[in-house]
PDB file of C-alpha atoms in Angstrom:
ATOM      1  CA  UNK A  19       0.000   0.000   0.000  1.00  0.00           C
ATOM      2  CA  UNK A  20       1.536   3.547  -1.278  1.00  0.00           C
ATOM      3  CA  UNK A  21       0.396   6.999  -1.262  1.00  0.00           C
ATOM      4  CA  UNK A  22      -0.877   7.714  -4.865  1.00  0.00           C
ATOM      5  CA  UNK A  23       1.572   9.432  -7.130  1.00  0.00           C
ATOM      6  CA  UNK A  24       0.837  12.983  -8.894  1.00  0.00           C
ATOM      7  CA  UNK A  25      -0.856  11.576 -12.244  1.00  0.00           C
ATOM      8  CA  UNK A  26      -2.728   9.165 -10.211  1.00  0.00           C
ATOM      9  CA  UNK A  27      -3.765  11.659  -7.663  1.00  0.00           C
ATOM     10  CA  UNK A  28      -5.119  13.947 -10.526  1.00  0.00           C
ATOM     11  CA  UNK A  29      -6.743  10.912 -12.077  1.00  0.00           C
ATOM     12  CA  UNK A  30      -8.979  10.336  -8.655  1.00  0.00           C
ATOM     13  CA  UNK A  31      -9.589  13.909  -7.958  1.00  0.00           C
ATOM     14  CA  UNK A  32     -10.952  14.974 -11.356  1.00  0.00           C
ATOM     15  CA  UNK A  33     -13.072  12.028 -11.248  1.00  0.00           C
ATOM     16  CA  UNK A  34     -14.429  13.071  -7.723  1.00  0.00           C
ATOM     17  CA  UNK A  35     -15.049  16.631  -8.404  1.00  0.00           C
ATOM     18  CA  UNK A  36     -17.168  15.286 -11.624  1.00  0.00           C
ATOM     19  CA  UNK A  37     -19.601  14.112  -9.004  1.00  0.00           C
ATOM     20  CA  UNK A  38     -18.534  16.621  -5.529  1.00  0.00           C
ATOM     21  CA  UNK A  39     -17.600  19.738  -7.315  1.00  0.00           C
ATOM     22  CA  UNK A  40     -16.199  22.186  -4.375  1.00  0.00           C
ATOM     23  CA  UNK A  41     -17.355  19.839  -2.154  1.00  0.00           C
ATOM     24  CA  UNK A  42     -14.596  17.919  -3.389  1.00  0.00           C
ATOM     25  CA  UNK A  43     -12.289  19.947  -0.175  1.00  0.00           C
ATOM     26  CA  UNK A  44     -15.088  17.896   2.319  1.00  0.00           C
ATOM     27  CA  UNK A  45     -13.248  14.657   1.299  1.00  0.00           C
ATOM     28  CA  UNK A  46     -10.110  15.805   1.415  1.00  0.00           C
ATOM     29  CA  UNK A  47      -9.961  17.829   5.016  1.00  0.00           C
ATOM     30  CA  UNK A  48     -12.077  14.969   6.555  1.00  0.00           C
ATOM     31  CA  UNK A  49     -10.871  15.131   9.857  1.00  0.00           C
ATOM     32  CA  UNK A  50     -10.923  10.869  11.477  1.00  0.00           C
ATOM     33  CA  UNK A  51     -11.864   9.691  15.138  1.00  0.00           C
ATOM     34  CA  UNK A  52     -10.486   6.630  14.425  1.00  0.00           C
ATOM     35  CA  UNK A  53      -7.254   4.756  16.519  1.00  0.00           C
ATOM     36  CA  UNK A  54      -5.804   5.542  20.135  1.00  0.00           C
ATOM     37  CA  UNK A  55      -4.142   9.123  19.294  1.00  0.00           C
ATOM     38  CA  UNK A  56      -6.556  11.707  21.476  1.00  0.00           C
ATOM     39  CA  UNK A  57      -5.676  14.365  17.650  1.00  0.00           C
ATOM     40  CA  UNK A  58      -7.852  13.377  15.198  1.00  0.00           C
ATOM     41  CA  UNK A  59      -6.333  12.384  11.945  1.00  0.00           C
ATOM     42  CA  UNK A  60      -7.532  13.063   8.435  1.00  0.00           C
ATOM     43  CA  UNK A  61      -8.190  10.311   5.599  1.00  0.00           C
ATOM     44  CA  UNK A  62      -5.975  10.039   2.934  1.00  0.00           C
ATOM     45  CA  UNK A  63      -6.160   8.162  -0.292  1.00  0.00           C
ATOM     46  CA  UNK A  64      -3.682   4.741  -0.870  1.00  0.00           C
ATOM     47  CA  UNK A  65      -3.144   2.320  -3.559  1.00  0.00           C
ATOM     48  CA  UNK A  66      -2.833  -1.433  -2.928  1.00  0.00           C
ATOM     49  CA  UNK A  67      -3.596  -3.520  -6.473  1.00  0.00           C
ATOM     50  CA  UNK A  68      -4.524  -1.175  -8.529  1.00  0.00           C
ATOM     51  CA  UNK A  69      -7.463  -0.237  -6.072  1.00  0.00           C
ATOM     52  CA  UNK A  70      -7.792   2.943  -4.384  1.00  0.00           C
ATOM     53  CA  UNK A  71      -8.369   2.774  -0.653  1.00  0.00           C
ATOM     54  CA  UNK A  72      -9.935   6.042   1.241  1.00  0.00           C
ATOM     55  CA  UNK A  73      -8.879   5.311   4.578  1.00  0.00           C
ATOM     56  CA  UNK A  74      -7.849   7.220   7.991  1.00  0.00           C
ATOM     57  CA  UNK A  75      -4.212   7.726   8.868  1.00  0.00           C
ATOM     58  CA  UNK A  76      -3.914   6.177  11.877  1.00  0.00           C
ATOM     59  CA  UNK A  77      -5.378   2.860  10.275  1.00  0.00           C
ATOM     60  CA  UNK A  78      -2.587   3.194   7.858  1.00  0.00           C
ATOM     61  CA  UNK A  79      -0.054   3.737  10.359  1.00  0.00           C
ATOM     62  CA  UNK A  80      -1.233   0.261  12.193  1.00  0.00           C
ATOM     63  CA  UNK A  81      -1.240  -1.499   8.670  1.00  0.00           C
ATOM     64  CA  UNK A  82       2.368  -0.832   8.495  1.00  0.00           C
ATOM     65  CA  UNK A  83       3.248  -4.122  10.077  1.00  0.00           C
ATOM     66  CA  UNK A  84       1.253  -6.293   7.379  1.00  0.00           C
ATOM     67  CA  UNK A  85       3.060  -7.283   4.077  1.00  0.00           C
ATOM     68  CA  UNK A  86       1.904  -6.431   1.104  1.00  0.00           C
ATOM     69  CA  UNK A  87       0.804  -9.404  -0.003  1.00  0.00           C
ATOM     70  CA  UNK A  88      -1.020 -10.439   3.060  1.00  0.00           C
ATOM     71  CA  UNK A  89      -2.915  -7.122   3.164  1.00  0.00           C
ATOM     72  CA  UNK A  90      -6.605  -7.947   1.303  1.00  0.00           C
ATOM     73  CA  UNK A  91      -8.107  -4.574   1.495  1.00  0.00           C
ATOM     74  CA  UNK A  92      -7.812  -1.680   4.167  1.00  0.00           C
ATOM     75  CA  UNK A  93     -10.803   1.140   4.408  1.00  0.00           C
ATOM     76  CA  UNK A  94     -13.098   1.541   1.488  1.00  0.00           C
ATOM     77  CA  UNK A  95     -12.343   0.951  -1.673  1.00  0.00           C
ATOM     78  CA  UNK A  96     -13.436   3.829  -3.733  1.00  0.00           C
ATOM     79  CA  UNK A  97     -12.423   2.892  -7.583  1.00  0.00           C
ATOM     80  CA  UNK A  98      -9.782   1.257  -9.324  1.00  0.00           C
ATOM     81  CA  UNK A  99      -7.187   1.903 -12.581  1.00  0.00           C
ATOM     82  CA  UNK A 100      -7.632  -0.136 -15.585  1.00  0.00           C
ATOM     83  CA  UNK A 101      -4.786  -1.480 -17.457  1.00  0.00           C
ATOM     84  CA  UNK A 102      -5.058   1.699 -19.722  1.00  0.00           C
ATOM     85  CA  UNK A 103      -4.529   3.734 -16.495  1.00  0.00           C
ATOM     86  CA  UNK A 104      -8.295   5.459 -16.205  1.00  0.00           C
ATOM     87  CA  UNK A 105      -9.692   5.824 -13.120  1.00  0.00           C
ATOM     88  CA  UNK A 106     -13.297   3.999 -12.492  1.00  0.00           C
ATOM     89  CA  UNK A 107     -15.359   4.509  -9.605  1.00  0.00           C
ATOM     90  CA  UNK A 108     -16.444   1.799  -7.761  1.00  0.00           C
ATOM     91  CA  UNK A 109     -20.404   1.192  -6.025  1.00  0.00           C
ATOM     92  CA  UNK A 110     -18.512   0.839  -2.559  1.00  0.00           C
ATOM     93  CA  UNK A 111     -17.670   5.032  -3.579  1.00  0.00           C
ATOM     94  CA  UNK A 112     -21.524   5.742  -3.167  1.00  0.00           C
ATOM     95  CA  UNK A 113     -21.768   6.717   0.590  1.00  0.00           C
ATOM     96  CA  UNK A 114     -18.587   9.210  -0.042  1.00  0.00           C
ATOM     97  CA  UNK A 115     -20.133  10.477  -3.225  1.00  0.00           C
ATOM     98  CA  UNK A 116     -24.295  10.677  -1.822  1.00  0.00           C
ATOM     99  CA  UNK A 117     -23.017  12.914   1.313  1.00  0.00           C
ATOM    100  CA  UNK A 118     -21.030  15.353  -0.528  1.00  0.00           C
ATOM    101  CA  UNK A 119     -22.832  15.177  -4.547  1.00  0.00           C
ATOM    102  CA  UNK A 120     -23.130  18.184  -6.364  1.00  0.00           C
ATOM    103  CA  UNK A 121     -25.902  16.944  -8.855  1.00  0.00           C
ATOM    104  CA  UNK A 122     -28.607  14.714  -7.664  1.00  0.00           C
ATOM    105  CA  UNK A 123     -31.581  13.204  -9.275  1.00  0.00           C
ATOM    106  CA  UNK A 124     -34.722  11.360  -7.308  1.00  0.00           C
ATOM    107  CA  UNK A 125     -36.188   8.170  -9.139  1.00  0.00           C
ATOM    108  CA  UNK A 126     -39.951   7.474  -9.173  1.00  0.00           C
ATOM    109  CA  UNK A 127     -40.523   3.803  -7.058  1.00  0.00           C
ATOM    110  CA  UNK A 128     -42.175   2.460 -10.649  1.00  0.00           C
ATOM    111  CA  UNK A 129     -38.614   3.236 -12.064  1.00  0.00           C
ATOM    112  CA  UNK A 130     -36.370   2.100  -9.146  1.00  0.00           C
ATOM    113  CA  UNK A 131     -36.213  -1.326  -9.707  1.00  0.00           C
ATOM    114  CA  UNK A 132     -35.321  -0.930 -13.745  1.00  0.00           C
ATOM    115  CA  UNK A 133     -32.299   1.482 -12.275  1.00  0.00           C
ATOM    116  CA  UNK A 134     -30.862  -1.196  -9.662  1.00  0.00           C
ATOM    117  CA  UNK A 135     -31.179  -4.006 -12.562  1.00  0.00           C
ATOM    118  CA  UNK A 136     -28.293  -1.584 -14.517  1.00  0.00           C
ATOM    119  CA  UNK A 137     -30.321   0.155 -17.029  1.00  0.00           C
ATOM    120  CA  UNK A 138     -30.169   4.019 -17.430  1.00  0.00           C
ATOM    121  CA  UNK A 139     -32.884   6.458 -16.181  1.00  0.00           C
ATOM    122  CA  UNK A 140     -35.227   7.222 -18.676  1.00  0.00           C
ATOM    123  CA  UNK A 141     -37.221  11.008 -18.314  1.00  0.00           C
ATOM    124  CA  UNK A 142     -40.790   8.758 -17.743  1.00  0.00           C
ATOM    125  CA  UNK A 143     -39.016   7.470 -14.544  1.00  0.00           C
ATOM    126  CA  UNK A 144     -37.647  11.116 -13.052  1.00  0.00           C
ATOM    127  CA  UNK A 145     -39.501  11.997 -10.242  1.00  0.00           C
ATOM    128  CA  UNK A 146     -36.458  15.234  -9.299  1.00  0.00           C
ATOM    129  CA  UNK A 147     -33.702  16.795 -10.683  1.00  0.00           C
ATOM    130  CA  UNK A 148     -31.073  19.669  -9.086  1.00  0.00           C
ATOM    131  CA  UNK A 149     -30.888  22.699 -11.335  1.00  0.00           C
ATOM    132  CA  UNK A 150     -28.175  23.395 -13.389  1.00  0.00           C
ATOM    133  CA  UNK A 151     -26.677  19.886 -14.552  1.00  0.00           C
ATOM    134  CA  UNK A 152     -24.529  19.857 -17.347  1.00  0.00           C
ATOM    135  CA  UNK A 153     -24.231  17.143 -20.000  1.00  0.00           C
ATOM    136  CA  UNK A 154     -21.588  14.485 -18.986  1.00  0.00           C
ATOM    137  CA  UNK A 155     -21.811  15.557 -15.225  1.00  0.00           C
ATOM    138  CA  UNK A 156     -21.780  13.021 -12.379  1.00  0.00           C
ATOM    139  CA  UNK A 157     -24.915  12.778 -11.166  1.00  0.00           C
ATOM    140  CA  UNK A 158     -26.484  10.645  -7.639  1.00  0.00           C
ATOM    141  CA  UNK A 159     -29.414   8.726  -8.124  1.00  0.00           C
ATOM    142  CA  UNK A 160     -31.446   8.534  -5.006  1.00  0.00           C
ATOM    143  CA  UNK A 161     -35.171   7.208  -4.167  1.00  0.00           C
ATOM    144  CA  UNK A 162     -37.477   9.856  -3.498  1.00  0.00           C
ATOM    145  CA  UNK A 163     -37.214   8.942   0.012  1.00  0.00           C
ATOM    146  CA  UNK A 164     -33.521   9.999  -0.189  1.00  0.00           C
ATOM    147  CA  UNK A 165     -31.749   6.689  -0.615  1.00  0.00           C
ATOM    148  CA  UNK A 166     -29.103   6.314  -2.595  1.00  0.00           C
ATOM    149  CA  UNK A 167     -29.090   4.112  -5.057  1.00  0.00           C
ATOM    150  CA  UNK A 168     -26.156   4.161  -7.391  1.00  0.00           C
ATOM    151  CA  UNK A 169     -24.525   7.163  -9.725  1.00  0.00           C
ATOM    152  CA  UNK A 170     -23.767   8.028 -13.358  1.00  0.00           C
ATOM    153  CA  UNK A 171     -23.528  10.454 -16.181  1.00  0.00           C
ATOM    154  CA  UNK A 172     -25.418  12.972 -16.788  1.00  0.00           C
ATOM    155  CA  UNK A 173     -26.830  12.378 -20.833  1.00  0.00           C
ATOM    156  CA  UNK A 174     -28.732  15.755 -21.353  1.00  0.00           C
ATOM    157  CA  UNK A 175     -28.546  18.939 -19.290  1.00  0.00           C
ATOM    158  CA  UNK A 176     -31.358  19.779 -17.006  1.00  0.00           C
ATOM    159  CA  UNK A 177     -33.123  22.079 -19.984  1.00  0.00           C
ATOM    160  CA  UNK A 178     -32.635  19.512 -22.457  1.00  0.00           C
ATOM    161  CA  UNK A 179     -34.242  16.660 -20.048  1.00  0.00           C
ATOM    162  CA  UNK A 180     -37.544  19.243 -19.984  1.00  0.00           C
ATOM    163  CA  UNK A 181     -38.453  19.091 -23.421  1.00  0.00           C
ATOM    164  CA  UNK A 182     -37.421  15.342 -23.557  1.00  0.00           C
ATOM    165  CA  UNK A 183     -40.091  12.666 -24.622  1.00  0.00           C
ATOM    166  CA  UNK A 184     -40.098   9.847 -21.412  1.00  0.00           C
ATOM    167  CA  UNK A 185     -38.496   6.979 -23.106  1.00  0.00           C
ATOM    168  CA  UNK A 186     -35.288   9.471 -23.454  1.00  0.00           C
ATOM    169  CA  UNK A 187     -32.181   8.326 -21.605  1.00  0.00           C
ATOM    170  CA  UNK A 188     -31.685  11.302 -18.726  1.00  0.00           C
ATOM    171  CA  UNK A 189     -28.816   9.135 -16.729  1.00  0.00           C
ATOM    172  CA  UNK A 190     -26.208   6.770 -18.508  1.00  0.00           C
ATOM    173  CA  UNK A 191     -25.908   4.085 -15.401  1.00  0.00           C
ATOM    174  CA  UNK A 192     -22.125   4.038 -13.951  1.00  0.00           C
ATOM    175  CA  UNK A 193     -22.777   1.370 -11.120  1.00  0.00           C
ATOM    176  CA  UNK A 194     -25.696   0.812  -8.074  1.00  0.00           C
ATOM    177  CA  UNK A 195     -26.305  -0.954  -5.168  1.00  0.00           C
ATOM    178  CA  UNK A 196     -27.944  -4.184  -7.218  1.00  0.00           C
ATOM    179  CA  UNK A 197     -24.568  -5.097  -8.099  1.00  0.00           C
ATOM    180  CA  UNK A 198     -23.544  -6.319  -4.610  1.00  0.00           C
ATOM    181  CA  UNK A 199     -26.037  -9.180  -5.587  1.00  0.00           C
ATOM    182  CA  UNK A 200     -25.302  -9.017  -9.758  1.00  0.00           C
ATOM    183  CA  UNK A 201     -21.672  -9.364  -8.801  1.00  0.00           C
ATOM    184  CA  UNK A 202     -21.446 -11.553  -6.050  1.00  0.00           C
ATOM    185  CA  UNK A 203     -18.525 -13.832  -6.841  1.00  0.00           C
ATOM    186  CA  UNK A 204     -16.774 -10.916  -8.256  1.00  0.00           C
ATOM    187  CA  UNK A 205     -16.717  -8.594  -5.265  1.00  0.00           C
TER     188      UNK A 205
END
């Protein structure tokens, strides 16, 4: 497990202000309560496998004493590089991205279950949208009793989506929580 390097670090960060815009700083200066020390830490970003890990300091100061190939996993995995070195989020990212998202859309329950089954949200199934979405942003899908569900791409703007017929895709899917079941052996 290393600290991520500069291209890496810029990789991660551009892909998290996609989704956090300013909030982006929330992440970052995340103070943690975690481990003995009475000064509470921060959470940093580390790379073990080509996963990135958000996790707190002090748990990375105790991991210190496992090798590297005995160490699994340590905090959340938040994405992972490909081969071709692009960052992808990963569903475990959701609870970082849903407190801290910048863009948010609410599903109607008739469309909820199509989302979780990986297909994209379709204008007929939009019960909300935040103002001011641009095409291509990262955008939260939540119930509309604020659960959230997975995230995505934005595929119109939030003027474009009003003159949209229903069957037009609004969301291209990125990942949700139905792949914890969908991807069982994988995860």
């Amino acid at each position: 497990m290393r600290p991520l390097d500069e291209t890496e670090t810029d990789a991660v960060f551009r892909k998290l202000y996609s989704f956090t815009g300013h909030n982006l700083k929330n992440i970052v200066e995340n103070p943690s309560h975690e481990g003995p020390d009475p000064n509470p830490g921060r959470y940093c970003f580390r790379l073990h496998k080509n996963k990135v890990y958000y996790v707190s300091e002090s748990l990375v100061k105790r991991a210190t004493n496992i090798s590297r190939k005995n160490l699994a996993s340590l905090g959340t995995c938040i994405g992972k590089f490909t081969h071709g070195g692009n960052f992808h989020l990963t569903i475990q990212a959701l609870n970082l991205l849903a407190a801290n998202a910048k863009h948010k859309v609410w599903l109607k329950p008739t469309s909820e279950m199509s989302f979780l089954y990986g297909n994209h949200v379709l204008k007929g199934g939009l019960g909300r949208i935040t103002d001011s979405i641009s095409k291509n942003d990262g955008v939260v899908v939540f119930s509309m009793s604020d659960v959230p569900l997975g995230f995505g791409s934005a595929a119109r703007s939030t003027q474009d989506c009003r003159k949209l017929d229903p069957n037009g895709i609004v969301v291209h899917h990125q990942a949700d929580i139905g792949e914890y079941l969908r991807m069982e052996d994988e995860l």
